[in-house]
Short mmCIF file of N, CA, C and O in Angstrom, two decimals:
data_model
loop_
_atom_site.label_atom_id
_atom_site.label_comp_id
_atom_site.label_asym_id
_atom_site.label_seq_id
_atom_site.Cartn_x
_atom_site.Cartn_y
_atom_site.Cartn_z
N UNK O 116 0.84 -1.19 0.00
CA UNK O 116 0.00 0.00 0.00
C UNK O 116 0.88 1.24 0.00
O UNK O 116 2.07 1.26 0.33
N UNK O 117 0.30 2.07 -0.32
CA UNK O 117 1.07 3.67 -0.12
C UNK O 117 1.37 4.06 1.04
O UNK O 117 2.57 4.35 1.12
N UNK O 118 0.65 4.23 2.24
CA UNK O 118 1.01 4.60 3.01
C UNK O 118 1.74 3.54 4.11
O UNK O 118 2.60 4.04 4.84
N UNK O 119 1.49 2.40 4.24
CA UNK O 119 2.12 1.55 4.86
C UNK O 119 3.42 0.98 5.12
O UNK O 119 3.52 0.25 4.13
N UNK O 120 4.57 0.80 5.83
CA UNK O 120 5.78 0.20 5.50
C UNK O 120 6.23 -0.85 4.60
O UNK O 120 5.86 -0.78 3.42
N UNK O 121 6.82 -1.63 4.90
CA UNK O 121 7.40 -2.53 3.91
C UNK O 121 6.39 -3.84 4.21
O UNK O 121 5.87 -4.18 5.27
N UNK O 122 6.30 -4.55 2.62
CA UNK O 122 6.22 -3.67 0.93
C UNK O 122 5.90 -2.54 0.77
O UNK O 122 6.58 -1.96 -0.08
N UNK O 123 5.09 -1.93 1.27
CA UNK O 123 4.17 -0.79 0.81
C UNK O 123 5.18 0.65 0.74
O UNK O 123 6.27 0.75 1.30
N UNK O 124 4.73 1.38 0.18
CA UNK O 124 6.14 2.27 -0.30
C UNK O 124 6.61 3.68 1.12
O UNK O 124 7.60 4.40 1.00
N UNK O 125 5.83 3.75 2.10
CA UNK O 125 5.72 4.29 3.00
C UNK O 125 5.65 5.89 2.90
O UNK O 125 6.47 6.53 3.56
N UNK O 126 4.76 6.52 2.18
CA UNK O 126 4.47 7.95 2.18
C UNK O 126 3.38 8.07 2.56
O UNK O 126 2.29 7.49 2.55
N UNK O 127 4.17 9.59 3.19
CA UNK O 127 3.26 10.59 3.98
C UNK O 127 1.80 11.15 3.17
O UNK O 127 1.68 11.06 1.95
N UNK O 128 1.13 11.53 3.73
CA UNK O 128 0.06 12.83 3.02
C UNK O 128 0.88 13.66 2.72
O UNK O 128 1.00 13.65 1.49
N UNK O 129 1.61 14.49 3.23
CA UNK O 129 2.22 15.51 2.14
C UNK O 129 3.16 15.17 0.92
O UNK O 129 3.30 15.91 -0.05
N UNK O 130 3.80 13.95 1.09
CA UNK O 130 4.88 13.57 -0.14
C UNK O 130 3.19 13.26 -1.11
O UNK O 130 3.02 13.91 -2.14
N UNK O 131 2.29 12.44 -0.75
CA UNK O 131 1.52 12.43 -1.68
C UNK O 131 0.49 12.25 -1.76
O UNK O 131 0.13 11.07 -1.72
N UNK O 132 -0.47 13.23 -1.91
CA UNK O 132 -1.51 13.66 -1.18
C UNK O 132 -2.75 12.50 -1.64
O UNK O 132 -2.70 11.77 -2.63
N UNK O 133 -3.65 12.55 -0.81
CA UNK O 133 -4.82 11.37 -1.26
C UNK O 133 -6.13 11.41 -2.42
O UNK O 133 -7.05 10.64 -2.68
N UNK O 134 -5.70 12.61 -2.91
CA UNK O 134 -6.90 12.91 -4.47
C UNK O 134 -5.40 12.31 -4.99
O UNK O 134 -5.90 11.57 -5.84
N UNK O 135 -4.48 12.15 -5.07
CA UNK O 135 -3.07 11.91 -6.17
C UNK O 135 -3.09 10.54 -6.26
O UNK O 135 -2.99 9.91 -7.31
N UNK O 136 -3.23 9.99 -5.00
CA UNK O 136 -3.41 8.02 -4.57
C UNK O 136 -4.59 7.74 -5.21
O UNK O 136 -4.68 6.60 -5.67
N UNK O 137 -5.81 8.70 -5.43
CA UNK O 137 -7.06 8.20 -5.90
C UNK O 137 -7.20 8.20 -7.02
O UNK O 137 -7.94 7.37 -7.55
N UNK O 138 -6.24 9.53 -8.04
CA UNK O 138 -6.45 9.61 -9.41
C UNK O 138 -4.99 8.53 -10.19
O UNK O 138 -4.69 8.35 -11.37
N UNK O 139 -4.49 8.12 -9.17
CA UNK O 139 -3.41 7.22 -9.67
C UNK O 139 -4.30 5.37 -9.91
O UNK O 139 -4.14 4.44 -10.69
N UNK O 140 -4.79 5.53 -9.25
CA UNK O 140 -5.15 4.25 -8.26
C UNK O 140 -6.68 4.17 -9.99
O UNK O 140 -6.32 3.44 -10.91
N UNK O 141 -8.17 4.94 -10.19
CA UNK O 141 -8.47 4.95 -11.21
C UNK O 141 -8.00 4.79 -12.24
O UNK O 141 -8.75 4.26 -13.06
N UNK O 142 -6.51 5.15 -12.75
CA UNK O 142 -6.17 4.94 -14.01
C UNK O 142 -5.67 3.62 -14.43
O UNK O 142 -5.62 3.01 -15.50
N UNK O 143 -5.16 3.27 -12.61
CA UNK O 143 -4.93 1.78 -13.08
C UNK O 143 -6.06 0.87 -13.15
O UNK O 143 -5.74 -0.25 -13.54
N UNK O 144 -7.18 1.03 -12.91
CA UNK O 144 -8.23 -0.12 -12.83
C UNK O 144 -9.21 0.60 -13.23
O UNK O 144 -10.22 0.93 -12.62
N UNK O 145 -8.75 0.93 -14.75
CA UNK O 145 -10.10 1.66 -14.94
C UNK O 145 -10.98 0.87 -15.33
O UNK O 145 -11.76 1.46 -16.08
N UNK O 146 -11.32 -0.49 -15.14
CA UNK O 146 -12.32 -1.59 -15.23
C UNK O 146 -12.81 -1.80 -14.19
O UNK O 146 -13.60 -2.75 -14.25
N UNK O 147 -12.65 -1.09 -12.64
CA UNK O 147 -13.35 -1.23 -11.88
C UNK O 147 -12.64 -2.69 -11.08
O UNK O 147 -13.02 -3.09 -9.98
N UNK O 148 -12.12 -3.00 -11.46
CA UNK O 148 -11.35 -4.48 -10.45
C UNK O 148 -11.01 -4.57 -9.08
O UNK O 148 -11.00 -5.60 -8.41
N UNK O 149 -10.83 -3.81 -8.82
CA UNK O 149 -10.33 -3.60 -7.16
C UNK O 149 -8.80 -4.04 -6.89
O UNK O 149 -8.14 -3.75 -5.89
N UNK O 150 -8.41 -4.75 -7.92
CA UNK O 150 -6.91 -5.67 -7.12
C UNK O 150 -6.50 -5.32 -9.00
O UNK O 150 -7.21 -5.37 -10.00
N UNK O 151 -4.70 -4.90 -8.77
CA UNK O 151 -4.53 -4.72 -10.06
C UNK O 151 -3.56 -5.93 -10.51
O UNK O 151 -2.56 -6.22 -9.86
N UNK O 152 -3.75 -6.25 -11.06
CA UNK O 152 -2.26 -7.32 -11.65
C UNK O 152 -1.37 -7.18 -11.73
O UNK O 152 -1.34 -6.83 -12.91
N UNK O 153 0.63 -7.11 -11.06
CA UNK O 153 1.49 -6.89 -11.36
C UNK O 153 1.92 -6.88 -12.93
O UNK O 153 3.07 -6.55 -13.21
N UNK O 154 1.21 -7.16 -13.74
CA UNK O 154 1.87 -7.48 -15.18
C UNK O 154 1.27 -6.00 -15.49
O UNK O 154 2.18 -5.25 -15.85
N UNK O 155 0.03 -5.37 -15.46
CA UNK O 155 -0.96 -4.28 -15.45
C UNK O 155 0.26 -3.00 -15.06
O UNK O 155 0.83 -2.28 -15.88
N UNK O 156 0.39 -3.01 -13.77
CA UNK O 156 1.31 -2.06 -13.24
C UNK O 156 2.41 -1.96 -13.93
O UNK O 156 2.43 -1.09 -14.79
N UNK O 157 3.30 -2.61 -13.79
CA UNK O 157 4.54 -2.53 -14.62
C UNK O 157 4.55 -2.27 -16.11
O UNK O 157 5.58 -1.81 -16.62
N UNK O 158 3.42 -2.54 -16.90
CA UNK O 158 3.22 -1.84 -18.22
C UNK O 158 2.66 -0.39 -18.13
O UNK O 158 3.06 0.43 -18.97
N UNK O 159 1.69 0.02 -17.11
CA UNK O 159 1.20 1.20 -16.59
C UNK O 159 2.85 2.18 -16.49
O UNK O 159 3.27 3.09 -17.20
N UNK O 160 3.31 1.66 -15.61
CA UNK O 160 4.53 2.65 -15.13
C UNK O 160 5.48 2.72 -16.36
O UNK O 160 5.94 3.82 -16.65
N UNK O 161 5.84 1.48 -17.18
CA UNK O 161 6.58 1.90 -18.48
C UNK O 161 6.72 2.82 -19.39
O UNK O 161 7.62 3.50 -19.87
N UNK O 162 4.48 2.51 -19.61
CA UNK O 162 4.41 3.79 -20.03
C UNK O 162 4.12 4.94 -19.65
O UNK O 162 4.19 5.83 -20.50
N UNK O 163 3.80 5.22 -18.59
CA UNK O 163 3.38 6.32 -18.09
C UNK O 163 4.56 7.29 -17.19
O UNK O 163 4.73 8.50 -17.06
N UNK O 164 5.15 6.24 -16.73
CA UNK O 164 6.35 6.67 -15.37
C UNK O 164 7.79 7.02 -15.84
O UNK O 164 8.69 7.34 -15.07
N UNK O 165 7.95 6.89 -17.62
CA UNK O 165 9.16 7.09 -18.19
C UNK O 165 9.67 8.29 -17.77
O UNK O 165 10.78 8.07 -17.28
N UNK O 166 9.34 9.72 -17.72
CA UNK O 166 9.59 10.68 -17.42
C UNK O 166 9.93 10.87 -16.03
O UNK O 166 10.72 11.76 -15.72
N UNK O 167 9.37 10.07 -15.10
CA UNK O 167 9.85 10.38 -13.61
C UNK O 167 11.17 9.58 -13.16
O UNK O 167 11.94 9.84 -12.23
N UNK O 168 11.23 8.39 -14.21
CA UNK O 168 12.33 7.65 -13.42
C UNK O 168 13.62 8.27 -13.22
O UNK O 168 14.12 9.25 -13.76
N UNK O 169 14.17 7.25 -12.08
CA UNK O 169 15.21 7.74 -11.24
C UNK O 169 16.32 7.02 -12.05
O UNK O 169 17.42 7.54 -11.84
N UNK O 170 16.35 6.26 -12.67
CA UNK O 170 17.19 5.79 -13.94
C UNK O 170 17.17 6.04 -14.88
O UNK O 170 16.67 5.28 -15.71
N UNK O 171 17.76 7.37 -15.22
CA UNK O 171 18.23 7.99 -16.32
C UNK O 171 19.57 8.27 -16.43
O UNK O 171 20.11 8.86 -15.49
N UNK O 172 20.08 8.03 -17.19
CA UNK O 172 21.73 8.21 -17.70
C UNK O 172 21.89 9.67 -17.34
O UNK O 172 21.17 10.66 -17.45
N UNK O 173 23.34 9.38 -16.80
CA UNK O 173 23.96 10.61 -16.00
C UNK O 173 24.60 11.32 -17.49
O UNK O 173 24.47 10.84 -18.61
N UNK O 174 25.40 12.76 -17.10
CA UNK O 174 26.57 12.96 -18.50
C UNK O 174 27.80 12.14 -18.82
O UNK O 174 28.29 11.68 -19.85
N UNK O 175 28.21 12.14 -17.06
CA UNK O 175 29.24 11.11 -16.52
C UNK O 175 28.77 9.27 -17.20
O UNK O 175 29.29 8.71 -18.16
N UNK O 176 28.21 8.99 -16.73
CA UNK O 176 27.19 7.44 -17.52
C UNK O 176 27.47 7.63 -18.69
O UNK O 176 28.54 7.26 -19.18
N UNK O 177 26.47 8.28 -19.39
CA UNK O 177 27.02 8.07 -20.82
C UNK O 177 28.55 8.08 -21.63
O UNK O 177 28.99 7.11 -22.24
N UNK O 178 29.32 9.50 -21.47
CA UNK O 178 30.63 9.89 -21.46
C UNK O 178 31.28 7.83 -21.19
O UNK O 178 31.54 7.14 -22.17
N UNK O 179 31.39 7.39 -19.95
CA UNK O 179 31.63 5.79 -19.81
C UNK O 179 31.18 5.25 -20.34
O UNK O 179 32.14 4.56 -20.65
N UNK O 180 30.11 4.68 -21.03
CA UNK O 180 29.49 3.95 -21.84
C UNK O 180 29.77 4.46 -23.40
O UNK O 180 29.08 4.25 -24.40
N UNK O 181 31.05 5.21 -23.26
CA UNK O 181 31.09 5.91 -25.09
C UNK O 181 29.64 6.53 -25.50
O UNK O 181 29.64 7.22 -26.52
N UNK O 182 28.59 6.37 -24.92
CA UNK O 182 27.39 7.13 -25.62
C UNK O 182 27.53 8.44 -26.46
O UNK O 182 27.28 8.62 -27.64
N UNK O 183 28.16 9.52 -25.26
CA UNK O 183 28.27 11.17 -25.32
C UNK O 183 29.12 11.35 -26.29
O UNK O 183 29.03 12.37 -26.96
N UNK O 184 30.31 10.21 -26.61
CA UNK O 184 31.24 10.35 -27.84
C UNK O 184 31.08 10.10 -29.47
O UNK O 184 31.74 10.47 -30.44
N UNK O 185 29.89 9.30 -29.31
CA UNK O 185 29.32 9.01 -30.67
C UNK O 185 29.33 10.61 -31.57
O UNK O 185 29.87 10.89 -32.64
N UNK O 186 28.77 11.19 -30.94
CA UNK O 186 27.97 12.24 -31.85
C UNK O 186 29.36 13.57 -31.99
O UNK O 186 29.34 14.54 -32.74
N UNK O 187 30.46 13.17 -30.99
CA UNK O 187 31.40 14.25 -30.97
C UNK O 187 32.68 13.61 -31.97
O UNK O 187 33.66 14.29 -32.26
N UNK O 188 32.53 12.42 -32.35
CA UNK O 188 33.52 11.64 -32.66
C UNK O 188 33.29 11.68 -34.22
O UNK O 188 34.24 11.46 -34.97
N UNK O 189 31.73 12.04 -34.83
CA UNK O 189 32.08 12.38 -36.05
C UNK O 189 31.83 13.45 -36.61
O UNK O 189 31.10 14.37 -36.24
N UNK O 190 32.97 13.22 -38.34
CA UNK O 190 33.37 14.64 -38.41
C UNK O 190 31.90 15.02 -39.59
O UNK O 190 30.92 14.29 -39.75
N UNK O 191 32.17 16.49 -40.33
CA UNK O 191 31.10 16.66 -41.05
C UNK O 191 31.35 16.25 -42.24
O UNK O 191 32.39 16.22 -42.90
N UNK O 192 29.88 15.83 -42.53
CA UNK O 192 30.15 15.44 -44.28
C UNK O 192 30.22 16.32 -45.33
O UNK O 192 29.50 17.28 -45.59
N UNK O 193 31.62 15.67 -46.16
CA UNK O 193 31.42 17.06 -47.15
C UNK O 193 30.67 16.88 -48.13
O UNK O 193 30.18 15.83 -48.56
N UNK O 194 30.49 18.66 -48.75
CA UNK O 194 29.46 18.62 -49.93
C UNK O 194 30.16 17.75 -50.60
O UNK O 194 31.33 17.39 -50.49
N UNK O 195 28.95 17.31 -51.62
CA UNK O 195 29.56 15.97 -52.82
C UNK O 195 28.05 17.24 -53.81
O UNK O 195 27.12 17.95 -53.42
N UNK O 196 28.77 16.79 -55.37
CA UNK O 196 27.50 17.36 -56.25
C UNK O 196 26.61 15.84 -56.66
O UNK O 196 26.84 14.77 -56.10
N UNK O 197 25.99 15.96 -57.29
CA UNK O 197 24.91 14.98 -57.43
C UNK O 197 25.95 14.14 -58.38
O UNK O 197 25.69 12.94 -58.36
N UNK O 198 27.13 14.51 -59.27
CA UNK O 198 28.05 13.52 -60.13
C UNK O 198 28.88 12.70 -59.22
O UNK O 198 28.95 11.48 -59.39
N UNK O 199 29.41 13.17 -58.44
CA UNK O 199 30.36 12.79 -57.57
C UNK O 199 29.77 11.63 -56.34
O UNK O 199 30.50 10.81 -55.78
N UNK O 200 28.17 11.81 -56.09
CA UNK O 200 27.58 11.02 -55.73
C UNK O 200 27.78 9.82 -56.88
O UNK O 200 28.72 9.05 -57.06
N UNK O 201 26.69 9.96 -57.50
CA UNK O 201 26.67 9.07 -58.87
C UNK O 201 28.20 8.08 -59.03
O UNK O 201 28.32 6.85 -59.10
N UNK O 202 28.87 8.76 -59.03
CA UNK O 202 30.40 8.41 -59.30
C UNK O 202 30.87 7.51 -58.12
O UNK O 202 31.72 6.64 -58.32
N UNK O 203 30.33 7.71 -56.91
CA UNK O 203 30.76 6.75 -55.94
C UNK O 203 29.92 5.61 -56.09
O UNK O 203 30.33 4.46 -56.28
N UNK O 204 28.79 5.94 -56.01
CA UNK O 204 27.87 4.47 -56.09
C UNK O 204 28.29 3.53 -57.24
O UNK O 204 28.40 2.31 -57.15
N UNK O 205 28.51 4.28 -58.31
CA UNK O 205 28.76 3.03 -59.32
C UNK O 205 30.18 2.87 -59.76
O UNK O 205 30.48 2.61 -60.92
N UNK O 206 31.19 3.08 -58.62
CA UNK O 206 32.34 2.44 -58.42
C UNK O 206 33.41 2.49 -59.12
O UNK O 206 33.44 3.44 -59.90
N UNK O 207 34.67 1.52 -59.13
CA UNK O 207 35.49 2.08 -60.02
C UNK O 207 34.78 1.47 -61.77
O UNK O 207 35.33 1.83 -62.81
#
């Protein structure tokens, strides 16, 4: 539950208020079910919770993972005219 300890995620009324638990709590069962299905939730939060998560790549993260270097690592392409195109594709 929300407000309860462990499992339950243990927040206050002010971290999150109870119209927020109620309009959260409707979207997941908007069939009226009463009990939601872990498979339900976890597709709910995928899509819905992408923007809040707490796992998002740092600058530092990426920069280590080579990510941040991709896009600095290449150079610009030069103009080519539409012959010189032509001329590469169909080889020597």
């Amino acid at each position: 539950c929300v407000r309860t300890g462990f499992p339950g995620l243990r927040l206050r009324e002010s971290e999150m208020p109870e119209k927020t638990v109620q309009g959260l709590w409707k979207l997941l069962d908007n069939a009226g079910e009463i009990e939601i299905p872990v498979a339900r939730f976890m597709s709910f939060m995928r899509k819905h919770g992408a923007a809040h998560s707490m796992h998002r790549l740092t600058e530092f993260s990426k920069k280590r993972r080579g990510l941040a270097q991709l896009r600095e690592a290449l150079p610009e392409a030069p103009e080519r005219s539409g012959d010189s195109l032509r001329a590469a594709v169909a080889g020597p």
